[in-house]
């Protein structure tokens, strides 16, 4: 199979633990792009936080190059950061989730298309975000009324214990009528999107725009929110440091981890 597009998670996949792209990954990605391959970061984060990474890869502000953000909540062309597609949630749904998270005392992130608002932030969270997220607004507002009327793409909670994340997913799935895409990332977040937004649906939609078939796409990831793209494309890859449940559905598991240039391994083996 001749692959034409690679969609790739950022944290714990493309980036090393120092929040940088290993040199081997940079070289392999540039070589693949030079051969006409689309390399598309596919992240739970905002596209605005990816700009430094795009610059490193030589993709910043390029026409006909793309980023998928917010777990598939937005598809963005790098040139002028043009928003091509969004999948927002109703305000009432995000408001109810916000009230649930606030009642439990969680650190809460709410994403509009262009902004990130955070409540109840901790030193641990600031340390994790610094170097990954270049700007956010810390809010003391007791509700989301100030965001009424805006497109709300994603809401997430920092829930440190996996058992608590699993229990919360079960609670929300059992009590909310609105269908949600509920996923986990970075072994610290539970994430809520519209059921129409996941990394797989967005990868397929972008492929359709570019006349690329699902079978011609490679997806690389490590965690729960990467499962839809790993399942739906032609070659689904888990990095060596990926969660076991990701490895179980992947077509290929790298021998190298995110610190050792796992993405370069994939590109060398299947593209270059």
Short mmCIF file of C-alpha atoms in Angstrom, two decimals:
data_model
loop_
_atom_site.label_atom_id
_atom_site.label_comp_id
_atom_site.label_asym_id
_atom_site.label_seq_id
_atom_site.Cartn_x
_atom_site.Cartn_y
_atom_site.Cartn_z
CA UNK A 1 0.00 0.00 0.00
CA UNK A 2 1.24 3.47 -0.90
CA UNK A 3 0.35 5.68 2.04
CA UNK A 4 -0.43 9.33 1.32
CA UNK A 5 -1.17 10.84 4.75
CA UNK A 6 0.09 10.35 8.30
CA UNK A 7 -2.01 11.62 11.20
CA UNK A 8 -0.11 11.71 14.47
CA UNK A 9 -0.82 12.41 18.12
CA UNK A 10 1.49 14.91 19.84
CA UNK A 11 1.95 14.34 23.57
CA UNK A 12 3.61 11.03 24.44
CA UNK A 13 3.78 10.17 20.69
CA UNK A 14 5.47 12.75 18.46
CA UNK A 15 6.91 14.72 21.40
CA UNK A 16 9.42 13.38 23.90
CA UNK A 17 9.06 13.80 27.66
CA UNK A 18 10.85 17.16 27.40
CA UNK A 19 7.99 18.35 25.15
CA UNK A 20 10.23 18.50 22.07
CA UNK A 21 10.22 16.64 18.74
CA UNK A 22 13.18 14.23 18.63
CA UNK A 23 15.64 15.01 15.84
CA UNK A 24 15.01 11.65 14.18
CA UNK A 25 11.30 12.46 13.91
CA UNK A 26 12.00 15.89 12.43
CA UNK A 27 14.29 14.47 9.76
CA UNK A 28 11.93 11.65 8.81
CA UNK A 29 8.88 13.91 8.66
CA UNK A 30 10.67 16.45 6.46
CA UNK A 31 11.77 13.63 4.16
CA UNK A 32 8.22 12.26 3.94
CA UNK A 33 6.72 15.69 3.24
CA UNK A 34 9.35 16.22 0.52
CA UNK A 35 7.98 13.06 -1.11
CA UNK A 36 4.46 14.49 -1.12
CA UNK A 37 3.16 12.83 2.06
CA UNK A 38 0.78 14.87 4.21
CA UNK A 39 1.92 14.93 7.85
CA UNK A 40 -0.99 16.05 10.03
CA UNK A 41 -0.73 16.55 13.80
CA UNK A 42 -3.93 15.08 15.24
CA UNK A 43 -4.20 16.31 18.80
CA UNK A 44 -6.60 16.96 21.63
CA UNK A 45 -5.03 20.39 22.00
CA UNK A 46 -5.77 23.64 20.21
CA UNK A 47 -4.16 24.17 16.83
CA UNK A 48 -2.71 27.39 18.27
CA UNK A 49 -0.50 25.36 20.61
CA UNK A 50 1.00 23.44 17.68
CA UNK A 51 2.56 26.40 15.88
CA UNK A 52 6.05 25.93 17.35
CA UNK A 53 5.95 22.27 16.36
CA UNK A 54 4.86 23.18 12.84
CA UNK A 55 7.72 25.64 12.62
CA UNK A 56 10.18 22.92 13.66
CA UNK A 57 8.77 20.66 10.94
CA UNK A 58 8.75 23.38 8.27
CA UNK A 59 4.94 23.29 8.01
CA UNK A 60 3.95 26.53 9.73
CA UNK A 61 1.72 28.78 7.58
CA UNK A 62 1.99 26.44 4.61
CA UNK A 63 -0.88 26.13 2.15
CA UNK A 64 -2.38 22.67 1.76
CA UNK A 65 -0.96 21.46 5.08
CA UNK A 66 -3.24 20.78 8.04
CA UNK A 67 -3.78 20.21 11.76
CA UNK A 68 -6.62 18.31 13.41
CA UNK A 69 -7.40 19.75 16.85
CA UNK A 70 -9.62 19.15 19.88
CA UNK A 71 -9.87 15.38 19.30
CA UNK A 72 -11.36 16.01 15.87
CA UNK A 73 -13.38 19.03 16.94
CA UNK A 74 -11.67 21.18 14.30
CA UNK A 75 -9.77 20.75 11.05
CA UNK A 76 -7.47 23.67 10.28
CA UNK A 77 -5.36 24.59 7.26
CA UNK A 78 -1.98 25.88 8.42
CA UNK A 79 -1.98 28.88 6.05
CA UNK A 80 -3.59 31.70 8.05
CA UNK A 81 -4.93 29.01 10.42
CA UNK A 82 -8.09 28.75 8.37
CA UNK A 83 -10.81 26.76 10.13
CA UNK A 84 -12.24 24.25 7.66
CA UNK A 85 -14.56 22.27 9.93
CA UNK A 86 -15.78 22.35 13.52
CA UNK A 87 -17.86 19.96 15.61
CA UNK A 88 -19.15 21.87 18.63
CA UNK A 89 -21.33 20.81 21.58
CA UNK A 90 -24.56 22.49 22.71
CA UNK A 91 -24.00 25.08 25.42
CA UNK A 92 -26.38 23.28 27.80
CA UNK A 93 -24.35 20.06 27.59
CA UNK A 94 -21.04 21.80 28.31
CA UNK A 95 -22.72 23.77 31.11
CA UNK A 96 -23.96 20.57 32.77
CA UNK A 97 -20.54 18.95 32.50
CA UNK A 98 -18.92 22.08 33.92
CA UNK A 99 -21.26 21.98 36.92
CA UNK A 100 -20.40 18.30 37.47
CA UNK A 101 -16.66 18.97 37.37
CA UNK A 102 -16.93 22.04 39.59
CA UNK A 103 -18.93 20.10 42.18
CA UNK A 104 -16.16 17.51 42.31
CA UNK A 105 -13.47 20.17 42.60
CA UNK A 106 -11.65 19.19 39.41
CA UNK A 107 -9.43 21.42 37.33
CA UNK A 108 -11.61 22.14 34.27
CA UNK A 109 -10.57 23.17 30.75
CA UNK A 110 -13.15 24.59 28.34
CA UNK A 111 -12.13 25.12 24.72
CA UNK A 112 -13.71 27.51 22.28
CA UNK A 113 -12.37 27.48 18.72
CA UNK A 114 -9.63 29.97 19.61
CA UNK A 115 -9.36 30.13 23.40
CA UNK A 116 -8.74 27.90 26.40
CA UNK A 117 -10.29 28.76 29.77
CA UNK A 118 -9.17 26.93 32.92
CA UNK A 119 -10.75 26.79 36.37
CA UNK A 120 -9.16 25.56 39.61
CA UNK A 121 -5.68 25.22 38.14
CA UNK A 122 -2.93 23.64 40.28
CA UNK A 123 0.85 23.87 40.28
CA UNK A 124 0.98 20.33 38.88
CA UNK A 125 -1.24 21.36 35.99
CA UNK A 126 0.73 24.51 35.28
CA UNK A 127 3.92 22.42 35.13
CA UNK A 128 2.36 19.95 32.71
CA UNK A 129 0.91 22.60 30.43
CA UNK A 130 3.97 24.85 30.28
CA UNK A 131 5.80 24.11 27.05
CA UNK A 132 2.76 22.37 25.60
CA UNK A 133 0.12 25.09 25.80
CA UNK A 134 1.41 28.59 25.18
CA UNK A 135 -1.52 30.56 26.57
CA UNK A 136 -4.69 30.09 28.55
CA UNK A 137 -7.11 32.18 30.58
CA UNK A 138 -7.51 31.32 34.24
CA UNK A 139 -11.12 31.95 35.18
CA UNK A 140 -12.83 32.56 38.50
CA UNK A 141 -16.28 32.79 36.94
CA UNK A 142 -18.73 30.52 38.79
CA UNK A 143 -20.49 29.50 35.56
CA UNK A 144 -20.15 29.56 31.78
CA UNK A 145 -22.59 32.38 31.08
CA UNK A 146 -19.79 34.55 29.64
CA UNK A 147 -19.24 31.90 26.94
CA UNK A 148 -22.88 31.63 25.90
CA UNK A 149 -23.21 32.01 22.15
CA UNK A 150 -19.68 30.83 21.37
CA UNK A 151 -18.77 27.51 19.76
CA UNK A 152 -17.70 25.23 22.61
CA UNK A 153 -15.60 22.44 21.15
CA UNK A 154 -14.36 20.47 24.14
CA UNK A 155 -14.40 20.28 27.94
CA UNK A 156 -11.94 18.23 29.95
CA UNK A 157 -11.19 17.51 33.62
CA UNK A 158 -7.81 16.79 35.19
CA UNK A 159 -8.54 13.57 37.11
CA UNK A 160 -5.24 12.08 38.35
CA UNK A 161 -6.47 8.58 39.24
CA UNK A 162 -7.42 6.19 36.45
CA UNK A 163 -10.12 4.51 38.57
CA UNK A 164 -11.78 7.88 39.06
CA UNK A 165 -11.64 8.61 35.32
CA UNK A 166 -13.25 5.26 34.53
CA UNK A 167 -15.98 5.74 37.13
CA UNK A 168 -16.70 9.24 35.86
CA UNK A 169 -17.00 8.02 32.27
CA UNK A 170 -19.51 5.41 33.40
CA UNK A 171 -21.46 7.99 35.41
CA UNK A 172 -21.69 10.49 32.55
CA UNK A 173 -22.54 7.84 29.95
CA UNK A 174 -25.35 6.55 32.15
CA UNK A 175 -26.90 9.91 33.03
CA UNK A 176 -26.55 12.11 29.92
CA UNK A 177 -28.99 11.76 27.05
CA UNK A 178 -26.79 13.75 24.67
CA UNK A 179 -24.37 11.37 22.91
CA UNK A 180 -20.78 12.20 23.84
CA UNK A 181 -17.36 11.08 22.72
CA UNK A 182 -15.67 10.41 26.08
CA UNK A 183 -11.96 9.64 26.01
CA UNK A 184 -8.78 9.78 28.07
CA UNK A 185 -5.42 11.37 27.33
CA UNK A 186 -1.96 11.69 28.86
CA UNK A 187 -3.00 9.45 31.78
CA UNK A 188 -4.45 12.54 33.47
CA UNK A 189 -7.49 13.85 31.57
CA UNK A 190 -11.02 12.76 30.85
CA UNK A 191 -12.20 14.54 27.71
CA UNK A 192 -15.70 15.24 26.42
CA UNK A 193 -16.51 16.03 22.78
CA UNK A 194 -19.51 15.83 20.53
CA UNK A 195 -20.06 12.28 19.33
CA UNK A 196 -19.37 13.71 15.86
CA UNK A 197 -15.85 14.68 16.94
CA UNK A 198 -13.09 12.14 17.24
CA UNK A 199 -9.64 11.83 15.74
CA UNK A 200 -10.76 9.09 13.36
CA UNK A 201 -13.77 10.85 11.88
CA UNK A 202 -11.70 13.98 11.36
CA UNK A 203 -8.85 12.07 9.69
CA UNK A 204 -11.31 10.43 7.29
CA UNK A 205 -12.99 13.80 6.59
CA UNK A 206 -9.66 15.47 5.83
CA UNK A 207 -8.69 12.53 3.64
CA UNK A 208 -11.95 12.96 1.72
CA UNK A 209 -11.09 16.62 1.09
CA UNK A 210 -7.70 15.58 -0.25
CA UNK A 211 -9.04 12.58 -2.20
CA UNK A 212 -7.15 10.21 0.06
CA UNK A 213 -8.82 6.92 0.97
CA UNK A 214 -8.88 5.66 4.59
CA UNK A 215 -6.68 2.74 3.49
CA UNK A 216 -4.02 5.27 2.40
CA UNK A 217 -3.74 6.84 5.88
CA UNK A 218 -1.40 5.95 8.76
CA UNK A 219 -2.41 6.94 12.31
CA UNK A 220 0.07 6.98 15.22
CA UNK A 221 -0.91 7.37 18.87
CA UNK A 222 -0.65 6.12 22.44
CA UNK A 223 -3.90 6.58 24.37
CA UNK A 224 -7.68 6.33 24.46
CA UNK A 225 -8.42 9.41 22.36
CA UNK A 226 -6.21 7.95 19.60
CA UNK A 227 -8.23 4.74 19.28
CA UNK A 228 -10.76 6.03 16.72
CA UNK A 229 -8.06 7.03 14.23
CA UNK A 230 -6.01 3.88 14.86
CA UNK A 231 -9.10 1.76 14.19
CA UNK A 232 -10.43 3.62 11.14
CA UNK A 233 -7.38 4.08 8.91
CA UNK A 234 -5.31 1.76 6.76
CA UNK A 235 -2.44 1.36 9.24
CA UNK A 236 -3.01 2.00 12.93
CA UNK A 237 0.15 2.32 15.01
CA UNK A 238 0.80 2.37 18.75
CA UNK A 239 4.12 3.69 19.99
CA UNK A 240 6.01 1.40 22.36
CA UNK A 241 4.97 3.51 25.35
CA UNK A 242 1.30 3.35 24.36
CA UNK A 243 -1.34 1.95 26.68
CA UNK A 244 -1.92 -1.80 26.44
CA UNK A 245 -5.48 -1.38 25.15
CA UNK A 246 -4.10 0.73 22.28
CA UNK A 247 -1.48 -1.88 21.43
CA UNK A 248 -4.20 -4.53 21.31
CA UNK A 249 -6.01 -2.82 18.43
CA UNK A 250 -2.96 -1.45 16.58
CA UNK A 251 -1.73 -3.02 13.35
CA UNK A 252 1.86 -2.20 14.29
CA UNK A 253 3.63 -1.46 17.57
CA UNK A 254 6.90 0.44 17.38
CA UNK A 255 10.03 -0.94 19.00
CA UNK A 256 10.97 2.62 20.02
CA UNK A 257 9.13 4.95 22.38
CA UNK A 258 8.30 8.65 22.15
CA UNK A 259 11.73 9.61 23.49
CA UNK A 260 13.55 7.51 20.90
CA UNK A 261 11.88 8.71 17.70
CA UNK A 262 8.99 6.25 17.32
CA UNK A 263 7.41 8.33 14.55
CA UNK A 264 10.65 8.16 12.55
CA UNK A 265 10.56 4.37 12.90
CA UNK A 266 7.07 4.28 11.37
CA UNK A 267 7.97 6.58 8.50
CA UNK A 268 11.17 4.71 7.70
CA UNK A 269 9.39 1.36 7.68
CA UNK A 270 6.16 2.23 5.84
CA UNK A 271 6.75 5.47 3.90
CA UNK A 272 10.38 6.21 3.14
#
